[in-house]
Amino acid sequence: MPAPTLFDPVALGSLRLANRIVMAPMTRSRADEGDRPTDLHVDYYAQRADAGLIVSEGIQPSIVGKGYARTPGLYDDSQVAAWRKVTDAVHAHGGVIVAQLMHVGRIAAAANRPAGVDVVAPSAIAAKATLWTPGGMSGTISPRALETHEIAGVVDDYALASARAIAAGFDGVELHCTSGYLPAQFMATGANRRTDRYGGSAANRVRFVVETIEALAGRIGAGRVGFRICPGNPFNDLHDEDPAETHAVLLDAIGGLGLAYCHLIEMATPQGVDHRALAAGHWRGPLILNENIDQAKAEALVGAGIADAVSFGRPFIGNPDLVARFRDGHPLANFDPTTLYAEGPTGYTDYPAYRA
């Protein structure tokens, strides 16, 4: 059999991809005042539906999980109806799309949230981080620690959001387990000082993530559930004493569930984690690799069987036709970073396809 290429189809669990080029999740801050996607989102995602798989921007599973400006949710019926327009457009163009579920935990700015909504985390430890808000950069809110009896409710919020995702037409969900957000906070020794069954040992610290993934799989089917990790990623003031061990315990715990994929960000970390070796030793399911990978490297990774697919983030911003540009050898366009989180179509839906 010839080696696979980026343009060959692949199955990731229950997801059937026409090619192995994945659009990575990217916050773009265009949701309306009700945390709903708009017609701009319909155009934005439909323009990029040639990707084998689109992973949506981070979607909060509850209002408590919101920390950034103008990010969308999946916690009420109006949001489900709005997302249905997006997924219908992607499917009409032959695409596949999953909803990335992102609860920020302690990574929240007051200007980006309704008043009176608690910020919760594994422990009452504020993050030394700054967030973009419409009024400028802002520090985070000090969280309160979740009571043990409350954690099941947070897991249920995720599970309900996954059911809403399917009702909205998404083909599956991805659990965001890195970048300093709630699942990563539970796993990291620097953010989790709990003394109950969710703190202390690595097995205890990964328990919240394991229970959440099991709940997602139980609600919509394991083959529709992926997860994203980056062991050792220090973003948003995250620190774990031994991220390789922590994530090995996590991968061993969920390896038999039959999940759709592991979405692994491969980047340099303070502890020098060998991400590829970690995955090779503890993960037997489909693997999507991410982070500063160009087309040539992506083709080599897929051709060698190291990755089943490769995800691209920034290249999809200015190149809605990225798959065609890769296939036809056309140059890639740049994007304007000043419009990443702006309102309106500028820098969002107005990047053109390649013209010779």
mmCIF file of C-alpha atoms in Angstrom:
data_model
loop_
_atom_site.group_PDB
_atom_site.id
_atom_site.type_symbol
_atom_site.label_atom_id
_atom_site.label_comp_id
_atom_site.label_asym_id
_atom_site.label_seq_id
_atom_site.Cartn_x
_atom_site.Cartn_y
_atom_site.Cartn_z
ATOM 1 C CA MET A 1 0.000 0.000 0.000
ATOM 2 C CA PRO A 2 1.324 3.486 -0.842
ATOM 3 C CA ALA A 3 1.958 5.884 2.024
ATOM 4 C CA PRO A 4 -1.012 8.116 2.852
ATOM 5 C CA THR A 5 -0.992 11.763 1.819
ATOM 6 C CA LEU A 6 -2.626 14.873 3.216
ATOM 7 C CA PHE A 7 -5.312 14.575 0.558
ATOM 8 C CA ASP A 8 -6.382 11.009 1.316
ATOM 9 C CA PRO A 9 -9.530 10.319 3.346
ATOM 10 C CA VAL A 10 -9.295 9.052 6.891
ATOM 11 C CA ALA A 11 -11.644 7.869 9.636
ATOM 12 C CA LEU A 12 -11.231 9.329 13.115
ATOM 13 C CA GLY A 13 -13.601 7.298 15.218
ATOM 14 C CA SER A 14 -17.074 7.959 13.798
ATOM 15 C CA LEU A 15 -15.840 10.972 11.833
ATOM 16 C CA ARG A 16 -15.195 10.448 8.113
ATOM 17 C CA LEU A 17 -12.789 13.031 6.714
ATOM 18 C CA ALA A 18 -12.320 13.686 3.005
ATOM 19 C CA ASN A 19 -8.706 14.719 3.629
ATOM 20 C CA ARG A 20 -6.258 14.965 6.532
ATOM 21 C CA ILE A 21 -6.045 18.748 6.730
ATOM 22 C CA VAL A 22 -7.748 19.958 9.908
ATOM 23 C CA MET A 23 -8.717 23.514 10.756
ATOM 24 C CA ALA A 24 -7.579 24.125 14.327
ATOM 25 C CA PRO A 25 -9.803 25.920 16.864
ATOM 26 C CA MET A 26 -9.280 29.687 17.001
ATOM 27 C CA THR A 27 -11.043 32.269 19.150
ATOM 28 C CA ARG A 28 -12.218 35.123 16.910
ATOM 29 C CA SER A 29 -14.571 37.044 19.254
ATOM 30 C CA ARG A 30 -17.508 37.635 16.878
ATOM 31 C CA ALA A 31 -20.457 36.202 18.861
ATOM 32 C CA ASP A 32 -23.453 38.421 19.593
ATOM 33 C CA GLU A 33 -24.670 39.638 22.985
ATOM 34 C CA GLY A 34 -26.463 36.354 23.585
ATOM 35 C CA ASP A 35 -23.259 34.320 23.011
ATOM 36 C CA ARG A 36 -24.676 33.198 19.676
ATOM 37 C CA PRO A 37 -22.874 32.778 16.351
ATOM 38 C CA THR A 38 -24.118 35.090 13.605
ATOM 39 C CA ASP A 39 -24.358 35.101 9.831
ATOM 40 C CA LEU A 40 -20.681 36.061 9.803
ATOM 41 C CA HIS A 41 -19.881 32.705 11.398
ATOM 42 C CA VAL A 42 -21.950 30.960 8.741
ATOM 43 C CA ASP A 43 -19.826 32.515 6.003
ATOM 44 C CA TYR A 44 -16.526 32.086 7.868
ATOM 45 C CA TYR A 45 -16.878 28.364 8.467
ATOM 46 C CA ALA A 46 -18.520 27.611 5.105
ATOM 47 C CA GLN A 47 -15.588 29.294 3.330
ATOM 48 C CA ARG A 48 -13.230 26.820 5.034
ATOM 49 C CA ALA A 49 -15.358 23.673 4.695
ATOM 50 C CA ASP A 50 -12.884 22.048 2.294
ATOM 51 C CA ALA A 51 -10.862 21.129 5.381
ATOM 52 C CA GLY A 52 -11.174 17.453 6.200
ATOM 53 C CA LEU A 53 -12.303 18.532 9.667
ATOM 54 C CA ILE A 54 -13.116 21.897 11.208
ATOM 55 C CA VAL A 55 -12.690 22.235 14.969
ATOM 56 C CA SER A 56 -14.764 25.213 16.012
ATOM 57 C CA GLU A 57 -13.590 28.100 18.127
ATOM 58 C CA GLY A 58 -13.870 27.449 21.861
ATOM 59 C CA ILE A 59 -17.510 27.252 22.957
ATOM 60 C CA GLN A 60 -18.442 27.653 26.619
ATOM 61 C CA PRO A 61 -20.610 24.801 27.947
ATOM 62 C CA SER A 62 -22.143 27.148 30.545
ATOM 63 C CA ILE A 63 -22.138 30.847 31.320
ATOM 64 C CA VAL A 64 -19.760 30.058 34.186
ATOM 65 C CA GLY A 65 -17.274 28.792 31.619
ATOM 66 C CA LYS A 66 -17.022 32.110 29.771
ATOM 67 C CA GLY A 67 -13.914 34.245 30.200
ATOM 68 C CA TYR A 68 -13.218 35.939 26.869
ATOM 69 C CA ALA A 69 -15.066 38.639 24.947
ATOM 70 C CA ARG A 70 -17.784 37.723 22.466
ATOM 71 C CA THR A 71 -17.221 33.958 22.612
ATOM 72 C CA PRO A 72 -20.139 31.670 21.725
ATOM 73 C CA GLY A 73 -21.957 29.196 23.939
ATOM 74 C CA LEU A 74 -23.957 25.989 23.776
ATOM 75 C CA TYR A 75 -26.060 26.331 26.890
ATOM 76 C CA ASP A 76 -29.435 27.534 25.591
ATOM 77 C CA ASP A 77 -31.800 26.768 22.730
ATOM 78 C CA SER A 78 -31.169 30.023 20.860
ATOM 79 C CA GLN A 79 -27.484 29.135 20.611
ATOM 80 C CA VAL A 80 -28.350 25.682 19.285
ATOM 81 C CA ALA A 81 -30.521 27.249 16.578
ATOM 82 C CA ALA A 82 -27.792 29.727 15.636
ATOM 83 C CA TRP A 83 -25.117 27.022 15.427
ATOM 84 C CA ARG A 84 -27.437 24.928 13.238
ATOM 85 C CA LYS A 85 -27.097 27.551 10.501
ATOM 86 C CA VAL A 86 -23.317 27.209 10.699
ATOM 87 C CA THR A 87 -23.227 23.417 10.607
ATOM 88 C CA ASP A 88 -25.798 23.264 7.800
ATOM 89 C CA ALA A 89 -23.596 25.556 5.712
ATOM 90 C CA VAL A 90 -20.483 23.471 6.401
ATOM 91 C CA HIS A 91 -22.286 20.257 5.528
ATOM 92 C CA ALA A 92 -23.723 21.813 2.354
ATOM 93 C CA HIS A 93 -20.114 22.331 1.252
ATOM 94 C CA GLY A 94 -19.198 18.732 2.105
ATOM 95 C CA GLY A 95 -17.406 19.520 5.363
ATOM 96 C CA VAL A 96 -17.223 17.948 8.808
ATOM 97 C CA ILE A 97 -17.251 20.096 11.949
ATOM 98 C CA VAL A 98 -16.907 19.425 15.676
ATOM 99 C CA ALA A 99 -17.577 21.799 18.564
ATOM 100 C CA GLN A 100 -14.666 22.528 20.856
ATOM 101 C CA LEU A 101 -15.992 22.724 24.419
ATOM 102 C CA MET A 102 -13.958 25.248 26.409
ATOM 103 C CA HIS A 103 -14.586 26.060 30.083
ATOM 104 C CA VAL A 104 -12.018 28.689 31.086
ATOM 105 C CA GLY A 105 -12.168 28.109 34.843
ATOM 106 C CA ARG A 106 -10.037 30.812 36.472
ATOM 107 C CA ILE A 107 -9.003 32.446 33.159
ATOM 108 C CA ALA A 108 -11.745 35.065 33.173
ATOM 109 C CA ALA A 109 -11.886 38.865 33.008
ATOM 110 C CA ALA A 110 -14.755 40.744 34.658
ATOM 111 C CA ALA A 111 -15.379 42.853 31.546
ATOM 112 C CA ASN A 112 -16.064 39.715 29.499
ATOM 113 C CA ARG A 113 -18.674 38.137 31.816
ATOM 114 C CA PRO A 114 -22.085 38.950 33.256
ATOM 115 C CA ALA A 115 -21.992 40.434 36.731
ATOM 116 C CA GLY A 116 -22.685 38.090 39.616
ATOM 117 C CA VAL A 117 -21.467 34.874 37.958
ATOM 118 C CA ASP A 118 -18.851 33.082 40.055
ATOM 119 C CA VAL A 119 -15.433 32.268 38.670
ATOM 120 C CA VAL A 120 -14.614 28.710 39.699
ATOM 121 C CA ALA A 121 -11.460 26.622 39.660
ATOM 122 C CA PRO A 122 -10.021 23.525 41.350
ATOM 123 C CA SER A 123 -8.446 25.765 44.003
ATOM 124 C CA ALA A 124 -8.779 29.411 45.001
ATOM 125 C CA ILE A 125 -5.564 30.434 43.240
ATOM 126 C CA ALA A 126 -5.662 33.411 40.904
ATOM 127 C CA ALA A 127 -3.894 33.147 37.569
ATOM 128 C CA LYS A 128 -1.184 35.662 36.788
ATOM 129 C CA ALA A 129 -2.474 36.287 33.308
ATOM 130 C CA THR A 130 -3.975 39.084 31.246
ATOM 131 C CA LEU A 131 -6.876 38.799 28.833
ATOM 132 C CA TRP A 132 -8.084 40.885 25.935
ATOM 133 C CA THR A 133 -11.327 42.771 26.546
ATOM 134 C CA PRO A 134 -13.083 45.351 24.357
ATOM 135 C CA GLY A 135 -11.762 48.024 26.735
ATOM 136 C CA GLY A 136 -8.160 46.813 26.725
ATOM 137 C CA MET A 137 -6.093 44.182 28.463
ATOM 138 C CA SER A 138 -7.277 43.068 31.903
ATOM 139 C CA GLY A 139 -6.172 40.848 34.738
ATOM 140 C CA THR A 140 -8.131 37.784 35.789
ATOM 141 C CA ILE A 141 -10.699 37.430 38.575
ATOM 142 C CA SER A 142 -9.733 35.504 41.693
ATOM 143 C CA PRO A 143 -11.679 32.233 41.621
ATOM 144 C CA ARG A 144 -13.370 30.277 44.345
ATOM 145 C CA ALA A 145 -12.625 26.586 44.706
ATOM 146 C CA LEU A 146 -15.303 24.200 43.529
ATOM 147 C CA GLU A 147 -16.847 22.184 46.340
ATOM 148 C CA THR A 148 -16.543 18.450 45.802
ATOM 149 C CA HIS A 149 -20.304 18.066 45.423
ATOM 150 C CA GLU A 150 -20.352 20.749 42.674
ATOM 151 C CA ILE A 151 -17.952 18.980 40.340
ATOM 152 C CA ALA A 152 -20.519 16.503 39.061
ATOM 153 C CA GLY A 153 -22.622 19.462 37.977
ATOM 154 C CA VAL A 154 -19.757 20.891 35.919
ATOM 155 C CA VAL A 155 -19.318 17.498 34.267
ATOM 156 C CA ASP A 156 -23.053 17.483 33.534
ATOM 157 C CA ASP A 157 -22.748 20.947 31.938
ATOM 158 C CA TYR A 158 -20.208 19.524 29.509
ATOM 159 C CA ALA A 159 -22.359 16.485 28.760
ATOM 160 C CA LEU A 160 -25.442 18.610 28.136
ATOM 161 C CA ALA A 161 -23.423 20.903 25.881
ATOM 162 C CA SER A 162 -22.307 17.882 23.862
ATOM 163 C CA ALA A 163 -25.928 16.836 23.390
ATOM 164 C CA ARG A 164 -26.766 20.382 22.336
ATOM 165 C CA ALA A 165 -23.847 20.255 19.888
ATOM 166 C CA ILE A 166 -25.315 17.192 18.195
ATOM 167 C CA ALA A 167 -28.753 18.850 18.167
ATOM 168 C CA ALA A 168 -27.084 21.856 16.510
ATOM 169 C CA GLY A 169 -25.719 19.621 13.758
ATOM 170 C CA PHE A 170 -22.110 19.256 14.873
ATOM 171 C CA ASP A 171 -20.541 15.917 13.977
ATOM 172 C CA GLY A 172 -18.870 15.614 17.379
ATOM 173 C CA VAL A 173 -17.080 17.537 20.111
ATOM 174 C CA GLU A 174 -13.526 18.221 21.211
ATOM 175 C CA LEU A 175 -12.722 18.710 24.893
ATOM 176 C CA HIS A 176 -10.210 21.530 25.372
ATOM 177 C CA CYS A 177 -7.714 20.187 27.934
ATOM 178 C CA THR A 178 -4.822 22.639 27.596
ATOM 179 C CA SER A 179 -3.976 26.365 27.476
ATOM 180 C CA GLY A 180 -4.576 26.795 31.205
ATOM 181 C CA TYR A 181 -8.353 26.214 31.125
ATOM 182 C CA LEU A 182 -10.416 24.241 33.622
ATOM 183 C CA PRO A 183 -9.431 20.665 32.667
ATOM 184 C CA ALA A 184 -5.753 21.669 32.577
ATOM 185 C CA GLN A 185 -6.157 23.459 35.912
ATOM 186 C CA PHE A 186 -7.395 20.249 37.518
ATOM 187 C CA MET A 187 -4.429 18.329 36.114
ATOM 188 C CA ALA A 188 -1.707 20.813 37.101
ATOM 189 C CA THR A 189 -0.070 20.832 40.523
ATOM 190 C CA GLY A 190 0.338 24.619 40.388
ATOM 191 C CA ALA A 191 -3.409 25.210 40.061
ATOM 192 C CA ASN A 192 -4.784 22.213 41.978
ATOM 193 C CA ARG A 193 -4.107 22.079 45.718
ATOM 194 C CA ARG A 194 -7.150 19.984 46.558
ATOM 195 C CA THR A 195 -7.120 17.318 49.263
ATOM 196 C CA ASP A 196 -10.200 15.407 48.107
ATOM 197 C CA ARG A 197 -10.376 12.718 45.411
ATOM 198 C CA TYR A 198 -9.709 15.355 42.729
ATOM 199 C CA GLY A 199 -6.326 16.457 44.107
ATOM 200 C CA GLY A 200 -2.946 15.131 45.141
ATOM 201 C CA SER A 201 -1.818 12.185 43.010
ATOM 202 C CA ALA A 202 -1.782 12.308 39.231
ATOM 203 C CA ALA A 203 -4.612 9.769 39.158
ATOM 204 C CA ASN A 204 -6.713 12.096 41.295
ATOM 205 C CA ARG A 205 -5.807 15.232 39.354
ATOM 206 C CA VAL A 206 -6.830 13.709 36.017
ATOM 207 C CA ARG A 207 -10.090 12.385 37.491
ATOM 208 C CA PHE A 208 -12.128 15.438 36.460
ATOM 209 C CA VAL A 209 -10.972 15.110 32.847
ATOM 210 C CA VAL A 210 -11.564 11.360 32.791
ATOM 211 C CA GLU A 211 -15.063 11.770 34.218
ATOM 212 C CA THR A 212 -15.847 14.527 31.721
ATOM 213 C CA ILE A 213 -14.650 12.508 28.733
ATOM 214 C CA GLU A 214 -16.593 9.475 29.950
ATOM 215 C CA ALA A 215 -19.706 11.655 30.286
ATOM 216 C CA LEU A 216 -19.276 13.047 26.771
ATOM 217 C CA ALA A 217 -18.776 9.556 25.364
ATOM 218 C CA GLY A 218 -21.794 8.285 27.274
ATOM 219 C CA ARG A 219 -23.973 11.083 25.943
ATOM 220 C CA ILE A 220 -23.033 11.226 22.238
ATOM 221 C CA GLY A 221 -20.838 8.164 21.626
ATOM 222 C CA ALA A 222 -17.090 7.825 22.109
ATOM 223 C CA GLY A 223 -16.415 7.892 18.371
ATOM 224 C CA ARG A 224 -17.685 11.473 18.246
ATOM 225 C CA VAL A 225 -15.427 12.710 21.073
ATOM 226 C CA GLY A 226 -11.906 14.062 20.696
ATOM 227 C CA PHE A 227 -9.686 15.950 23.113
ATOM 228 C CA ARG A 228 -6.854 18.472 22.850
ATOM 229 C CA ILE A 229 -3.745 18.446 25.041
ATOM 230 C CA CYS A 230 -0.314 20.032 25.248
ATOM 231 C CA PRO A 231 1.627 18.576 28.199
ATOM 232 C CA GLY A 232 3.785 21.244 29.821
ATOM 233 C CA ASN A 233 2.140 24.202 28.061
ATOM 234 C CA PRO A 234 2.689 27.148 30.459
ATOM 235 C CA PHE A 235 0.094 29.416 28.832
ATOM 236 C CA ASN A 236 -2.218 31.250 31.236
ATOM 237 C CA ASP A 237 0.068 30.723 34.233
ATOM 238 C CA LEU A 238 -0.143 26.939 34.214
ATOM 239 C CA HIS A 239 2.517 24.833 35.903
ATOM 240 C CA ASP A 240 2.670 21.121 36.622
ATOM 241 C CA GLU A 241 5.594 19.462 38.362
ATOM 242 C CA ASP A 242 5.633 16.512 35.968
ATOM 243 C CA PRO A 243 3.348 17.071 32.972
ATOM 244 C CA ALA A 244 4.626 13.991 31.149
ATOM 245 C CA GLU A 245 3.620 11.713 34.019
ATOM 246 C CA THR A 246 0.290 13.489 34.490
ATOM 247 C CA HIS A 247 -0.650 13.123 30.852
ATOM 248 C CA ALA A 248 0.596 9.540 30.666
ATOM 249 C CA VAL A 249 -1.829 8.726 33.486
ATOM 250 C CA LEU A 250 -4.601 10.540 31.617
ATOM 251 C CA LEU A 251 -3.959 8.783 28.306
ATOM 252 C CA ASP A 252 -3.762 5.382 29.996
ATOM 253 C CA ALA A 253 -7.078 6.054 31.758
ATOM 254 C CA ILE A 254 -9.017 6.972 28.609
ATOM 255 C CA GLY A 255 -7.195 4.837 26.065
ATOM 256 C CA GLY A 256 -9.785 2.072 26.046
ATOM 257 C CA LEU A 257 -12.836 4.261 25.456
ATOM 258 C CA GLY A 258 -12.626 4.263 21.654
ATOM 259 C CA LEU A 259 -12.410 8.036 21.330
ATOM 260 C CA ALA A 260 -12.272 9.769 17.957
ATOM 261 C CA TYR A 261 -8.827 11.316 18.339
ATOM 262 C CA CYS A 262 -6.165 12.968 20.441
ATOM 263 C CA HIS A 263 -5.343 16.488 19.187
ATOM 264 C CA LEU A 264 -1.778 17.029 20.350
ATOM 265 C CA ILE A 265 -0.053 20.415 20.303
ATOM 266 C CA GLU A 266 3.645 19.682 19.843
ATOM 267 C CA MET A 267 5.634 22.653 21.129
ATOM 268 C CA ALA A 268 8.685 23.419 23.232
ATOM 269 C CA THR A 269 7.845 23.473 26.942
ATOM 270 C CA PRO A 270 9.787 24.466 30.068
ATOM 271 C CA GLN A 271 10.165 20.825 31.123
ATOM 272 C CA GLY A 272 11.161 19.687 27.652
ATOM 273 C CA VAL A 273 8.316 17.182 27.251
ATOM 274 C CA ASP A 274 8.746 14.846 24.275
ATOM 275 C CA HIS A 275 5.147 15.007 23.102
ATOM 276 C CA ARG A 276 5.505 12.544 20.269
ATOM 277 C CA ALA A 277 7.138 9.919 22.480
ATOM 278 C CA LEU A 278 4.466 10.431 25.120
ATOM 279 C CA ALA A 279 1.714 9.826 22.586
ATOM 280 C CA ALA A 280 3.515 6.831 21.095
ATOM 281 C CA GLY A 281 3.867 5.242 24.504
ATOM 282 C CA HIS A 282 0.395 5.891 25.885
ATOM 283 C CA TRP A 283 -2.079 6.565 23.069
ATOM 284 C CA ARG A 284 -3.309 4.005 20.552
ATOM 285 C CA GLY A 285 -6.107 5.965 18.883
ATOM 286 C CA PRO A 286 -6.045 8.412 15.960
ATOM 287 C CA LEU A 287 -3.646 11.332 16.389
ATOM 288 C CA ILE A 288 -3.890 14.880 15.057
ATOM 289 C CA LEU A 289 -0.670 16.896 15.391
ATOM 290 C CA ASN A 290 -0.548 20.684 15.631
ATOM 291 C CA GLU A 291 1.743 23.715 16.052
ATOM 292 C CA ASN A 292 3.889 25.495 13.484
ATOM 293 C CA ILE A 293 3.715 22.683 10.940
ATOM 294 C CA ASP A 294 4.065 23.622 7.282
ATOM 295 C CA GLN A 295 2.801 21.613 4.346
ATOM 296 C CA ALA A 296 6.045 19.737 3.740
ATOM 297 C CA LYS A 297 6.354 18.674 7.368
ATOM 298 C CA ALA A 298 2.676 17.732 7.491
ATOM 299 C CA GLU A 299 3.060 15.514 4.430
ATOM 300 C CA ALA A 300 6.076 13.824 6.013
ATOM 301 C CA LEU A 301 4.251 13.217 9.311
ATOM 302 C CA VAL A 302 1.221 11.710 7.592
ATOM 303 C CA GLY A 303 3.262 9.739 5.084
ATOM 304 C CA ALA A 304 5.345 8.168 7.854
ATOM 305 C CA GLY A 305 2.257 7.227 9.830
ATOM 306 C CA ILE A 306 3.260 9.454 12.762
ATOM 307 C CA ALA A 307 0.051 11.487 12.494
ATOM 308 C CA ASP A 308 -3.311 10.542 11.043
ATOM 309 C CA ALA A 309 -4.026 14.207 10.308
ATOM 310 C CA VAL A 310 -2.446 17.614 10.881
ATOM 311 C CA SER A 311 -4.196 20.758 12.054
ATOM 312 C CA PHE A 312 -3.474 24.285 10.892
ATOM 313 C CA GLY A 313 -4.620 27.427 12.658
ATOM 314 C CA ARG A 314 -3.134 30.712 11.473
ATOM 315 C CA PRO A 315 -2.834 29.609 7.798
ATOM 316 C CA PHE A 316 -6.629 29.153 7.687
ATOM 317 C CA ILE A 317 -7.235 32.771 8.734
ATOM 318 C CA GLY A 318 -5.984 34.433 5.579
ATOM 319 C CA ASN A 319 -6.471 31.392 3.337
ATOM 320 C CA PRO A 320 -10.066 30.167 3.351
ATOM 321 C CA ASP A 321 -9.046 27.956 0.414
ATOM 322 C CA LEU A 322 -6.024 26.487 2.210
ATOM 323 C CA VAL A 323 -6.675 22.932 1.029
ATOM 324 C CA ALA A 324 -6.769 24.031 -2.612
ATOM 325 C CA ARG A 325 -3.622 26.140 -2.173
ATOM 326 C CA PHE A 326 -1.801 23.155 -0.721
ATOM 327 C CA ARG A 327 -3.033 20.870 -3.479
ATOM 328 C CA ASP A 328 -2.242 23.272 -6.327
ATOM 329 C CA GLY A 329 1.029 24.623 -4.943
ATOM 330 C CA HIS A 330 -0.176 28.211 -4.666
ATOM 331 C CA PRO A 331 1.479 30.627 -2.208
ATOM 332 C CA LEU A 332 -0.191 31.373 1.095
ATOM 333 C CA ALA A 333 -1.569 34.795 1.961
ATOM 334 C CA ASN A 334 -0.765 36.578 5.197
ATOM 335 C CA PHE A 335 -3.407 37.823 7.636
ATOM 336 C CA ASP A 336 -3.838 41.032 9.585
ATOM 337 C CA PRO A 337 -3.279 40.321 13.305
ATOM 338 C CA THR A 338 -4.948 43.597 14.306
ATOM 339 C CA THR A 339 -8.324 42.234 13.168
ATOM 340 C CA LEU A 340 -8.177 38.864 14.947
ATOM 341 C CA TYR A 341 -10.653 39.918 17.655
ATOM 342 C CA ALA A 342 -12.330 42.838 15.922
ATOM 343 C CA GLU A 343 -16.037 42.994 15.265
ATOM 344 C CA GLY A 344 -17.469 42.640 11.777
ATOM 345 C CA PRO A 345 -16.276 40.988 8.568
ATOM 346 C CA THR A 346 -12.933 42.757 8.213
ATOM 347 C CA GLY A 347 -10.170 40.234 8.745
ATOM 348 C CA TYR A 348 -12.758 37.480 9.184
ATOM 349 C CA THR A 349 -14.777 36.710 6.060
ATOM 350 C CA ASP A 350 -13.146 39.069 3.546
ATOM 351 C CA TYR A 351 -9.970 37.118 2.756
ATOM 352 C CA PRO A 352 -10.231 36.019 -0.901
ATOM 353 C CA ALA A 353 -9.474 32.700 -2.488
ATOM 354 C CA TYR A 354 -6.336 32.505 -4.627
ATOM 355 C CA ARG A 355 -6.453 34.226 -7.978
ATOM 356 C CA ALA A 356 -3.743 33.501 -10.538
#
